[in-house]
DNA sequence: GATGAATGAGACTTCATTCAT
DNA sequence: GATGAATGAAGTCTCATTCAT
């Protein structure tokens, strides 16, 4: 996550800055939107939600500032889009694993690894998410909705104790964030230890406990 | 040519007008600092870190904007002070309970309730904390330091598996935040259910598991 | 908890109210920049560098405060722009005179008058420059660079003793500033006397001495 | 001269800062005043007029902020005091040399060296002076008065062409400042060259030309 | 659909100066 | 005479958002 605005400015954004992005090819609205979401994801990851601005995102995607607002009502909205895409990718992975793996142990291990990798690759995005859920009503709403979707996914996976599912969800998320952020290492637990616990938590649940 | 503002000001403007706070009493720096911290705590809780500003905090404490900067280098620094005071109060409670309660079960229950109450009373502060730890290096550092202190407190309580302590810390914190934020209720778990689980997690650890 | 300013603004406020300038015409960046530089020149001359602020400059040019920072990184940068334009105009004059006048005596007299007029028209700007060269690294750098350019101009004029050129530059500048500021008058020298000396210094150099 | 605020702040001026100065010994008002002037001189030299503040000066002298205003009406007033002391020291040196040296050549050389040394030791103060003369009416007035005093000193030395005296004053001052600031070096003239010219200017005047 | 110049509220911070003790 | 906590006006700069082309 951002942690620092890096180089905040390099002088007045002379005309130069205009050509920062990947040369926006005039395309369908969907392509434009997708490019903006991708650029925003990278920017949020790298500089944090409060470390970028919508102009920069638009430029990074190869568009002018105004274009951004043709596709998103505001900054929060694109964050939600980024987050939803992120979650969807995570669950795609989980579901593929569930379909493919045999034993609960294998499933748990592979799910844990997939989740961990996904979190480790996007620590900045996760941090911004945690920040924004508390701060931006719109993002909070989207986050809640996403939780509900995830609960449904879990039910579809045959896990039927909603209470346990909820705890699992929070626990996995929290541990994965902690590992990805290196919090546990600082608390004296090796990443491998932490991973083992994460696997255990998942496996326990998969076994219905 | 004029060139200069010459005399910038003519004297402290009548204080009466703008002020909203409890009317600054000239006192010791410590009192002033304490008033600022108290006002900041309330402001962060109520409006969030990004929802207040240092001028507002100063006014709420009964001071002019400049006074704030006599006591804190910046907004982040007062947040750290607020957070540290918050944590200290929480642990004071925990330690009193540990000294007073008999059985692990009683300890666990009373600790859980104390922690929960403390989190429920300050959900906004907690949310801001989560946000800032990801975003502000200074606050991140303070948070880490505080974690270490808490680990020491746990060791002093006789809990000697650092790995388990770390997990306990994160878990309790996370569950308490979730309950306080109402996240669990939305996931279909009653607050009482959640509390029971929280007690269980603590008791399990107290029993050495 | 609230925590966030939510929607910060609702739209550009009615422009009519505060503005004082010539009513911003949407134009090319170059036009805007030129208007800002012109407004800044007048403001620096009239109120001094420390007597204006960037908001005022922007307003005087007919723009909002933010527009200033689209064109200049900070206040120092626009000062440099103003200064460079000022120097360029001075040398344009000198070069025209050199091309046009015959004898060293005529050249010296006309150059002295041109320089004097240029300094007399901008005493405030000159004063601010003297102040800032000592104080602001960026402006110091620009000033040094400008000096080097002026030395080149002198060389192009056929004056080839760099040491003498340097002294001439400083002397002319200093005397012109002193006359423009009225310093000499206060020291008991008539402006005409001072002008005669200025002419002499220049002519001496033009004759190679 | 300051050129940069160096470290602008090191955190809230906790109580620590209070003991920065040399342990103000309670003394006569004159001693207090003298300590303040000395501290201000050093501060102006080191950080520039705009790079220090009156609180810092007072602390550096070993006093509280309020004490400053018991002795000086404002910041400009102490600058004037510092400047006047500086000039007085310079002329003390010049007069001693005139009394001691024989030939115009010797006088010129020794005066030049004394002046140069005095300027080289206080470049920051000189820079601030040049800035403030243009900016602060009170300092401008004091500067003019000081010039008049210096003209009198010159007359007392037997130099009776006021016009030439004025030019000499400005020229010496300007060249000495330029050498002290390294301006001439950057323009391609060695310091020794510059010094030679300075001596020549003075000697020429001493010989009545 | 895209552009990009422009907007303007407002956050953060500084510092010369005062005044009650 | 000295103290030092407090003052508060004001300047610098940012950035989400708009709208005329």
PDB file of N, CA and C in Angstrom, chain C residues 50 124 126-128 130-137 140 143-144 147-148 151 161-164 166-167 169-171 173-175 178 181-184 186-189 193-194 197, chain D residues 1-4 50 127-128 130-135 140 143-144 147-148 151 161-164 166-167 169-171 173-175 178 181-184 186-189 193-194 197:
ATOM      1  N   UNK C  50       7.080  38.792  -0.950  1.00  0.00           N
ATOM      2  CA  UNK C  50       6.439  38.345   0.290  1.00  0.00           C
ATOM      3  C   UNK C  50       5.152  39.094   0.574  1.00  0.00           C
ATOM      4  N   UNK C 124      10.539  47.408  -7.556  1.00  0.00           N
ATOM      5  CA  UNK C 124      10.081  46.400  -6.598  1.00  0.00           C
ATOM      6  C   UNK C 124      10.524  45.010  -7.006  1.00  0.00           C
ATOM      7  N   UNK C 126      13.117  44.295  -8.778  1.00  0.00           N
ATOM      8  CA  UNK C 126      14.558  44.225  -8.535  1.00  0.00           C
ATOM      9  C   UNK C 126      14.855  43.989  -7.062  1.00  0.00           C
ATOM     10  N   UNK C 127      14.147  44.654  -6.223  1.00  0.00           N
ATOM     11  CA  UNK C 127      14.390  44.501  -4.787  1.00  0.00           C
ATOM     12  C   UNK C 127      14.078  43.078  -4.354  1.00  0.00           C
ATOM     13  N   UNK C 128      12.964  42.584  -4.827  1.00  0.00           N
ATOM     14  CA  UNK C 128      12.604  41.216  -4.484  1.00  0.00           C
ATOM     15  C   UNK C 128      13.665  40.254  -5.003  1.00  0.00           C
ATOM     16  N   UNK C 130      16.849  40.785  -5.426  1.00  0.00           N
ATOM     17  CA  UNK C 130      18.025  40.832  -4.557  1.00  0.00           C
ATOM     18  C   UNK C 130      17.780  40.046  -3.278  1.00  0.00           C
ATOM     19  N   UNK C 131      16.568  40.190  -2.777  1.00  0.00           N
ATOM     20  CA  UNK C 131      16.247  39.467  -1.549  1.00  0.00           C
ATOM     21  C   UNK C 131      16.291  37.963  -1.781  1.00  0.00           C
ATOM     22  N   UNK C 132      15.685  37.550  -2.841  1.00  0.00           N
ATOM     23  CA  UNK C 132      15.471  36.120  -3.043  1.00  0.00           C
ATOM     24  C   UNK C 132      16.721  35.381  -3.458  1.00  0.00           C
ATOM     25  N   UNK C 133      17.582  36.068  -4.160  1.00  0.00           N
ATOM     26  CA  UNK C 133      18.817  35.407  -4.578  1.00  0.00           C
ATOM     27  C   UNK C 133      19.567  34.916  -3.343  1.00  0.00           C
ATOM     28  N   UNK C 134      19.426  35.668  -2.273  1.00  0.00           N
ATOM     29  CA  UNK C 134      20.145  35.277  -1.060  1.00  0.00           C
ATOM     30  C   UNK C 134      19.432  34.187  -0.293  1.00  0.00           C
ATOM     31  N   UNK C 135      18.185  34.061  -0.574  1.00  0.00           N
ATOM     32  CA  UNK C 135      17.330  33.276   0.308  1.00  0.00           C
ATOM     33  C   UNK C 135      16.805  31.986  -0.299  1.00  0.00           C
ATOM     34  N   UNK C 136      16.494  32.036  -1.551  1.00  0.00           N
ATOM     35  CA  UNK C 136      15.860  30.879  -2.183  1.00  0.00           C
ATOM     36  C   UNK C 136      16.812  30.202  -3.141  1.00  0.00           C
ATOM     37  N   UNK C 137      17.209  29.013  -2.824  1.00  0.00           N
ATOM     38  CA  UNK C 137      18.161  28.302  -3.665  1.00  0.00           C
ATOM     39  C   UNK C 137      17.749  28.254  -5.130  1.00  0.00           C
ATOM     40  N   UNK C 140      18.333  31.542  -6.667  1.00  0.00           N
ATOM     41  CA  UNK C 140      19.774  31.761  -6.766  1.00  0.00           C
ATOM     42  C   UNK C 140      20.314  31.053  -8.003  1.00  0.00           C
ATOM     43  N   UNK C 143      19.322  32.755 -11.117  1.00  0.00           N
ATOM     44  CA  UNK C 143      20.038  34.017 -11.255  1.00  0.00           C
ATOM     45  C   UNK C 143      21.449  33.789 -11.801  1.00  0.00           C
ATOM     46  N   UNK C 144      22.090  32.775 -11.266  1.00  0.00           N
ATOM     47  CA  UNK C 144      23.436  32.453 -11.735  1.00  0.00           C
ATOM     48  C   UNK C 144      23.403  32.069 -13.215  1.00  0.00           C
ATOM     49  N   UNK C 147      23.060  35.097 -15.228  1.00  0.00           N
ATOM     50  CA  UNK C 147      24.334  35.819 -15.312  1.00  0.00           C
ATOM     51  C   UNK C 147      25.224  35.233 -16.409  1.00  0.00           C
ATOM     52  N   UNK C 148      25.278  33.918 -16.424  1.00  0.00           N
ATOM     53  CA  UNK C 148      26.114  33.290 -17.444  1.00  0.00           C
ATOM     54  C   UNK C 148      25.621  33.639 -18.848  1.00  0.00           C
ATOM     55  N   UNK C 151      26.744  37.038 -19.647  1.00  0.00           N
ATOM     56  CA  UNK C 151      28.167  37.063 -20.004  1.00  0.00           C
ATOM     57  C   UNK C 151      28.336  36.646 -21.469  1.00  0.00           C
ATOM     58  N   UNK C 161      37.134  40.487 -22.480  1.00  0.00           N
ATOM     59  CA  UNK C 161      37.782  40.288 -21.189  1.00  0.00           C
ATOM     60  C   UNK C 161      36.708  39.923 -20.160  1.00  0.00           C
ATOM     61  N   UNK C 162      36.625  38.628 -19.870  1.00  0.00           N
ATOM     62  CA  UNK C 162      35.540  38.154 -19.006  1.00  0.00           C
ATOM     63  C   UNK C 162      35.560  38.831 -17.648  1.00  0.00           C
ATOM     64  N   UNK C 163      36.752  39.037 -17.127  1.00  0.00           N
ATOM     65  CA  UNK C 163      36.849  39.675 -15.814  1.00  0.00           C
ATOM     66  C   UNK C 163      36.236  41.064 -15.838  1.00  0.00           C
ATOM     67  N   UNK C 164      36.634  41.837 -16.841  1.00  0.00           N
ATOM     68  CA  UNK C 164      36.068  43.180 -16.946  1.00  0.00           C
ATOM     69  C   UNK C 164      34.563  43.133 -17.193  1.00  0.00           C
ATOM     70  N   UNK C 166      32.516  40.906 -16.126  1.00  0.00           N
ATOM     71  CA  UNK C 166      31.835  40.586 -14.864  1.00  0.00           C
ATOM     72  C   UNK C 166      31.691  41.835 -14.004  1.00  0.00           C
ATOM     73  N   UNK C 167      32.789  42.560 -13.886  1.00  0.00           N
ATOM     74  CA  UNK C 167      32.735  43.780 -13.087  1.00  0.00           C
ATOM     75  C   UNK C 167      31.728  44.765 -13.674  1.00  0.00           C
ATOM     76  N   UNK C 169      29.123  44.145 -15.432  1.00  0.00           N
ATOM     77  CA  UNK C 169      27.770  43.657 -15.192  1.00  0.00           C
ATOM     78  C   UNK C 169      27.304  44.042 -13.791  1.00  0.00           C
ATOM     79  N   UNK C 170      28.149  43.711 -12.820  1.00  0.00           N
ATOM     80  CA  UNK C 170      27.773  44.000 -11.436  1.00  0.00           C
ATOM     81  C   UNK C 170      27.657  45.497 -11.188  1.00  0.00           C
ATOM     82  N   UNK C 171      28.581  46.251 -11.780  1.00  0.00           N
ATOM     83  CA  UNK C 171      28.592  47.684 -11.532  1.00  0.00           C
ATOM     84  C   UNK C 171      27.366  48.361 -12.136  1.00  0.00           C
ATOM     85  N   UNK C 173      24.578  47.020 -12.949  1.00  0.00           N
ATOM     86  CA  UNK C 173      23.393  46.560 -12.241  1.00  0.00           C
ATOM     87  C   UNK C 173      23.232  47.321 -10.926  1.00  0.00           C
ATOM     88  N   UNK C 174      24.354  47.417 -10.221  1.00  0.00           N
ATOM     89  CA  UNK C 174      24.296  48.055  -8.911  1.00  0.00           C
ATOM     90  C   UNK C 174      23.975  49.535  -9.020  1.00  0.00           C
ATOM     91  N   UNK C 175      24.623  50.206  -9.960  1.00  0.00           N
ATOM     92  CA  UNK C 175      24.358  51.639 -10.089  1.00  0.00           C
ATOM     93  C   UNK C 175      22.932  51.875 -10.565  1.00  0.00           C
ATOM     94  N   UNK C 178      20.711  51.416  -7.755  1.00  0.00           N
ATOM     95  CA  UNK C 178      20.844  52.517  -6.797  1.00  0.00           C
ATOM     96  C   UNK C 178      20.125  53.757  -7.298  1.00  0.00           C
ATOM     97  N   UNK C 181      16.381  53.178  -7.189  1.00  0.00           N
ATOM     98  CA  UNK C 181      15.866  53.202  -5.821  1.00  0.00           C
ATOM     99  C   UNK C 181      16.028  54.566  -5.164  1.00  0.00           C
ATOM    100  N   UNK C 182      16.710  55.450  -5.856  1.00  0.00           N
ATOM    101  CA  UNK C 182      16.905  56.761  -5.260  1.00  0.00           C
ATOM    102  C   UNK C 182      18.000  56.791  -4.205  1.00  0.00           C
ATOM    103  N   UNK C 183      18.763  55.723  -4.132  1.00  0.00           N
ATOM    104  CA  UNK C 183      19.806  55.662  -3.106  1.00  0.00           C
ATOM    105  C   UNK C 183      20.832  56.772  -3.291  1.00  0.00           C
ATOM    106  N   UNK C 184      21.191  57.009  -4.547  1.00  0.00           N
ATOM    107  CA  UNK C 184      22.252  57.974  -4.779  1.00  0.00           C
ATOM    108  C   UNK C 184      21.799  59.380  -4.452  1.00  0.00           C
ATOM    109  N   UNK C 186      19.880  60.243  -2.242  1.00  0.00           N
ATOM    110  CA  UNK C 186      19.989  60.437  -0.802  1.00  0.00           C
ATOM    111  C   UNK C 186      21.419  60.575  -0.344  1.00  0.00           C
ATOM    112  N   UNK C 187      22.319  60.093  -1.163  1.00  0.00           N
ATOM    113  CA  UNK C 187      23.735  60.216  -0.793  1.00  0.00           C
ATOM    114  C   UNK C 187      24.311  61.503  -1.362  1.00  0.00           C
ATOM    115  N   UNK C 188      23.462  62.318  -1.912  1.00  0.00           N
ATOM    116  CA  UNK C 188      23.931  63.627  -2.338  1.00  0.00           C
ATOM    117  C   UNK C 188      24.326  63.712  -3.795  1.00  0.00           C
ATOM    118  N   UNK C 189      24.031  62.661  -4.552  1.00  0.00           N
ATOM    119  CA  UNK C 189      24.395  62.724  -5.959  1.00  0.00           C
ATOM    120  C   UNK C 189      23.122  62.879  -6.784  1.00  0.00           C
ATOM    121  N   UNK C 193      24.053  63.211 -12.510  1.00  0.00           N
ATOM    122  CA  UNK C 193      25.432  62.845 -12.183  1.00  0.00           C
ATOM    123  C   UNK C 193      25.610  61.335 -12.258  1.00  0.00           C
ATOM    124  N   UNK C 194      24.713  60.667 -11.600  1.00  0.00           N
ATOM    125  CA  UNK C 194      24.811  59.214 -11.526  1.00  0.00           C
ATOM    126  C   UNK C 194      24.728  58.611 -12.924  1.00  0.00           C
ATOM    127  N   UNK C 197      27.949  58.953 -14.784  1.00  0.00           N
ATOM    128  CA  UNK C 197      28.927  57.956 -14.365  1.00  0.00           C
ATOM    129  C   UNK C 197      28.618  56.596 -14.970  1.00  0.00           C
TER     130      UNK C 197
ATOM    131  N   UNK D   1      24.090  32.970   4.457  1.00  0.00           N
ATOM    132  CA  UNK D   1      22.713  33.322   4.759  1.00  0.00           C
ATOM    133  C   UNK D   1      21.886  32.090   4.660  1.00  0.00           C
ATOM    134  N   UNK D   2      20.752  32.207   5.142  1.00  0.00           N
ATOM    135  CA  UNK D   2      20.038  30.979   5.386  1.00  0.00           C
ATOM    136  C   UNK D   2      19.905  30.091   4.213  1.00  0.00           C
ATOM    137  N   UNK D   3      19.260  30.572   3.223  1.00  0.00           N
ATOM    138  CA  UNK D   3      19.076  29.745   2.044  1.00  0.00           C
ATOM    139  C   UNK D   3      18.170  28.569   2.300  1.00  0.00           C
ATOM    140  N   UNK D   4      18.158  28.101   3.495  1.00  0.00           N
ATOM    141  CA  UNK D   4      17.281  26.973   3.788  1.00  0.00           C
ATOM    142  C   UNK D   4      17.061  26.892   5.280  1.00  0.00           C
ATOM    143  N   UNK D  50      14.475  35.394   7.659  1.00  0.00           N
ATOM    144  CA  UNK D  50      13.206  34.669   7.592  1.00  0.00           C
ATOM    145  C   UNK D  50      13.361  33.213   8.012  1.00  0.00           C
ATOM    146  N   UNK D 127      23.328  39.187   3.212  1.00  0.00           N
ATOM    147  CA  UNK D 127      22.241  38.824   2.299  1.00  0.00           C
ATOM    148  C   UNK D 127      20.900  39.237   2.879  1.00  0.00           C
ATOM    149  N   UNK D 128      20.736  38.946   4.149  1.00  0.00           N
ATOM    150  CA  UNK D 128      19.481  39.344   4.788  1.00  0.00           C
ATOM    151  C   UNK D 128      19.324  40.854   4.741  1.00  0.00           C
ATOM    152  N   UNK D 130      20.473  42.948   2.507  1.00  0.00           N
ATOM    153  CA  UNK D 130      20.070  43.367   1.155  1.00  0.00           C
ATOM    154  C   UNK D 130      18.590  43.079   0.931  1.00  0.00           C
ATOM    155  N   UNK D 131      18.155  41.949   1.440  1.00  0.00           N
ATOM    156  CA  UNK D 131      16.750  41.606   1.279  1.00  0.00           C
ATOM    157  C   UNK D 131      15.864  42.604   2.003  1.00  0.00           C
ATOM    158  N   UNK D 132      16.228  42.882   3.228  1.00  0.00           N
ATOM    159  CA  UNK D 132      15.323  43.642   4.089  1.00  0.00           C
ATOM    160  C   UNK D 132      15.282  45.111   3.754  1.00  0.00           C
ATOM    161  N   UNK D 133      16.373  45.632   3.251  1.00  0.00           N
ATOM    162  CA  UNK D 133      16.388  47.037   2.900  1.00  0.00           C
ATOM    163  C   UNK D 133      15.286  47.303   1.875  1.00  0.00           C
ATOM    164  N   UNK D 134      15.056  46.321   1.042  1.00  0.00           N
ATOM    165  CA  UNK D 134      14.034  46.508   0.018  1.00  0.00           C
ATOM    166  C   UNK D 134      12.641  46.274   0.557  1.00  0.00           C
ATOM    167  N   UNK D 135      12.584  45.602   1.649  1.00  0.00           N
ATOM    168  CA  UNK D 135      11.314  45.055   2.085  1.00  0.00           C
ATOM    169  C   UNK D 135      10.735  45.715   3.324  1.00  0.00           C
ATOM    170  N   UNK D 140      15.058  49.841   6.046  1.00  0.00           N
ATOM    171  CA  UNK D 140      15.504  50.757   4.999  1.00  0.00           C
ATOM    172  C   UNK D 140      15.935  52.086   5.601  1.00  0.00           C
ATOM    173  N   UNK D 143      19.154  51.765   7.367  1.00  0.00           N
ATOM    174  CA  UNK D 143      20.238  51.596   6.413  1.00  0.00           C
ATOM    175  C   UNK D 143      20.655  52.934   5.835  1.00  0.00           C
ATOM    176  N   UNK D 144      19.692  53.736   5.493  1.00  0.00           N
ATOM    177  CA  UNK D 144      19.991  55.063   4.945  1.00  0.00           C
ATOM    178  C   UNK D 144      20.747  55.900   5.968  1.00  0.00           C
ATOM    179  N   UNK D 147      24.205  54.816   6.110  1.00  0.00           N
ATOM    180  CA  UNK D 147      24.960  55.312   4.943  1.00  0.00           C
ATOM    181  C   UNK D 147      25.440  56.737   5.175  1.00  0.00           C
ATOM    182  N   UNK D 148      24.531  57.514   5.726  1.00  0.00           N
ATOM    183  CA  UNK D 148      24.904  58.908   5.980  1.00  0.00           C
ATOM    184  C   UNK D 148      26.067  58.968   6.979  1.00  0.00           C
ATOM    185  N   UNK D 151      29.156  58.176   5.205  1.00  0.00           N
ATOM    186  CA  UNK D 151      29.621  59.287   4.385  1.00  0.00           C
ATOM    187  C   UNK D 151      30.373  60.294   5.268  1.00  0.00           C
ATOM    188  N   UNK D 161      34.993  64.617  -2.000  1.00  0.00           N
ATOM    189  CA  UNK D 161      34.034  64.633  -3.115  1.00  0.00           C
ATOM    190  C   UNK D 161      32.912  63.655  -2.780  1.00  0.00           C
ATOM    191  N   UNK D 162      31.810  64.236  -2.310  1.00  0.00           N
ATOM    192  CA  UNK D 162      30.715  63.376  -1.840  1.00  0.00           C
ATOM    193  C   UNK D 162      30.243  62.416  -2.918  1.00  0.00           C
ATOM    194  N   UNK D 163      30.183  62.886  -4.143  1.00  0.00           N
ATOM    195  CA  UNK D 163      29.728  62.027  -5.231  1.00  0.00           C
ATOM    196  C   UNK D 163      30.628  60.816  -5.380  1.00  0.00           C
ATOM    197  N   UNK D 164      31.941  61.099  -5.395  1.00  0.00           N
ATOM    198  CA  UNK D 164      32.871  59.983  -5.525  1.00  0.00           C
ATOM    199  C   UNK D 164      32.803  59.068  -4.311  1.00  0.00           C
ATOM    200  N   UNK D 166      30.219  58.424  -2.503  1.00  0.00           N
ATOM    201  CA  UNK D 166      29.023  57.583  -2.606  1.00  0.00           C
ATOM    202  C   UNK D 166      29.272  56.397  -3.534  1.00  0.00           C
ATOM    203  N   UNK D 167      29.850  56.710  -4.671  1.00  0.00           N
ATOM    204  CA  UNK D 167      30.136  55.638  -5.620  1.00  0.00           C
ATOM    205  C   UNK D 167      31.099  54.633  -5.012  1.00  0.00           C
ATOM    206  N   UNK D 169      31.530  53.908  -1.894  1.00  0.00           N
ATOM    207  CA  UNK D 169      30.818  53.141  -0.878  1.00  0.00           C
ATOM    208  C   UNK D 169      30.058  51.991  -1.523  1.00  0.00           C
ATOM    209  N   UNK D 170      29.263  52.334  -2.525  1.00  0.00           N
ATOM    210  CA  UNK D 170      28.443  51.309  -3.172  1.00  0.00           C
ATOM    211  C   UNK D 170      29.308  50.275  -3.856  1.00  0.00           C
ATOM    212  N   UNK D 171      30.373  50.750  -4.500  1.00  0.00           N
ATOM    213  CA  UNK D 171      31.199  49.834  -5.268  1.00  0.00           C
ATOM    214  C   UNK D 171      31.914  48.848  -4.352  1.00  0.00           C
ATOM    215  N   UNK D 173      31.151  48.022  -1.353  1.00  0.00           N
ATOM    216  CA  UNK D 173      30.168  47.146  -0.735  1.00  0.00           C
ATOM    217  C   UNK D 173      29.760  46.038  -1.698  1.00  0.00           C
ATOM    218  N   UNK D 174      29.488  46.458  -2.904  1.00  0.00           N
ATOM    219  CA  UNK D 174      29.002  45.500  -3.885  1.00  0.00           C
ATOM    220  C   UNK D 174      30.064  44.466  -4.222  1.00  0.00           C
ATOM    221  N   UNK D 175      31.300  44.933  -4.439  1.00  0.00           N
ATOM    222  CA  UNK D 175      32.352  43.981  -4.798  1.00  0.00           C
ATOM    223  C   UNK D 175      32.661  43.064  -3.632  1.00  0.00           C
ATOM    224  N   UNK D 178      30.053  40.547  -3.440  1.00  0.00           N
ATOM    225  CA  UNK D 178      30.170  39.599  -4.550  1.00  0.00           C
ATOM    226  C   UNK D 178      31.294  38.596  -4.298  1.00  0.00           C
ATOM    227  N   UNK D 181      30.274  36.239  -1.487  1.00  0.00           N
ATOM    228  CA  UNK D 181      29.263  35.282  -1.914  1.00  0.00           C
ATOM    229  C   UNK D 181      29.779  34.328  -2.980  1.00  0.00           C
ATOM    230  N   UNK D 182      30.983  34.587  -3.454  1.00  0.00           N
ATOM    231  CA  UNK D 182      31.515  33.717  -4.498  1.00  0.00           C
ATOM    232  C   UNK D 182      30.945  34.018  -5.870  1.00  0.00           C
ATOM    233  N   UNK D 183      30.257  35.124  -5.990  1.00  0.00           N
ATOM    234  CA  UNK D 183      29.632  35.443  -7.280  1.00  0.00           C
ATOM    235  C   UNK D 183      30.661  35.633  -8.387  1.00  0.00           C
ATOM    236  N   UNK D 184      31.768  36.275  -8.012  1.00  0.00           N
ATOM    237  CA  UNK D 184      32.750  36.577  -9.045  1.00  0.00           C
ATOM    238  C   UNK D 184      33.449  35.317  -9.523  1.00  0.00           C
ATOM    239  N   UNK D 186      32.230  32.545  -9.818  1.00  0.00           N
ATOM    240  CA  UNK D 186      31.371  31.886 -10.792  1.00  0.00           C
ATOM    241  C   UNK D 186      31.337  32.612 -12.118  1.00  0.00           C
ATOM    242  N   UNK D 187      31.715  33.867 -12.078  1.00  0.00           N
ATOM    243  CA  UNK D 187      31.741  34.625 -13.329  1.00  0.00           C
ATOM    244  C   UNK D 187      33.126  34.554 -13.962  1.00  0.00           C
ATOM    245  N   UNK D 188      33.960  33.712 -13.401  1.00  0.00           N
ATOM    246  CA  UNK D 188      35.249  33.487 -14.045  1.00  0.00           C
ATOM    247  C   UNK D 188      36.386  34.350 -13.527  1.00  0.00           C
ATOM    248  N   UNK D 189      36.142  35.067 -12.450  1.00  0.00           N
ATOM    249  CA  UNK D 189      37.224  35.889 -11.923  1.00  0.00           C
ATOM    250  C   UNK D 189      37.734  35.276 -10.626  1.00  0.00           C
ATOM    251  N   UNK D 193      42.120  38.203  -8.145  1.00  0.00           N
ATOM    252  CA  UNK D 193      41.821  39.234  -9.145  1.00  0.00           C
ATOM    253  C   UNK D 193      40.840  40.261  -8.598  1.00  0.00           C
ATOM    254  N   UNK D 194      39.775  39.709  -8.044  1.00  0.00           N
ATOM    255  CA  UNK D 194      38.726  40.579  -7.525  1.00  0.00           C
ATOM    256  C   UNK D 194      39.278  41.469  -6.420  1.00  0.00           C
ATOM    257  N   UNK D 197      41.238  44.309  -7.782  1.00  0.00           N
ATOM    258  CA  UNK D 197      40.381  45.390  -8.277  1.00  0.00           C
ATOM    259  C   UNK D 197      39.809  46.211  -7.136  1.00  0.00           C
TER     260      UNK D 197
END
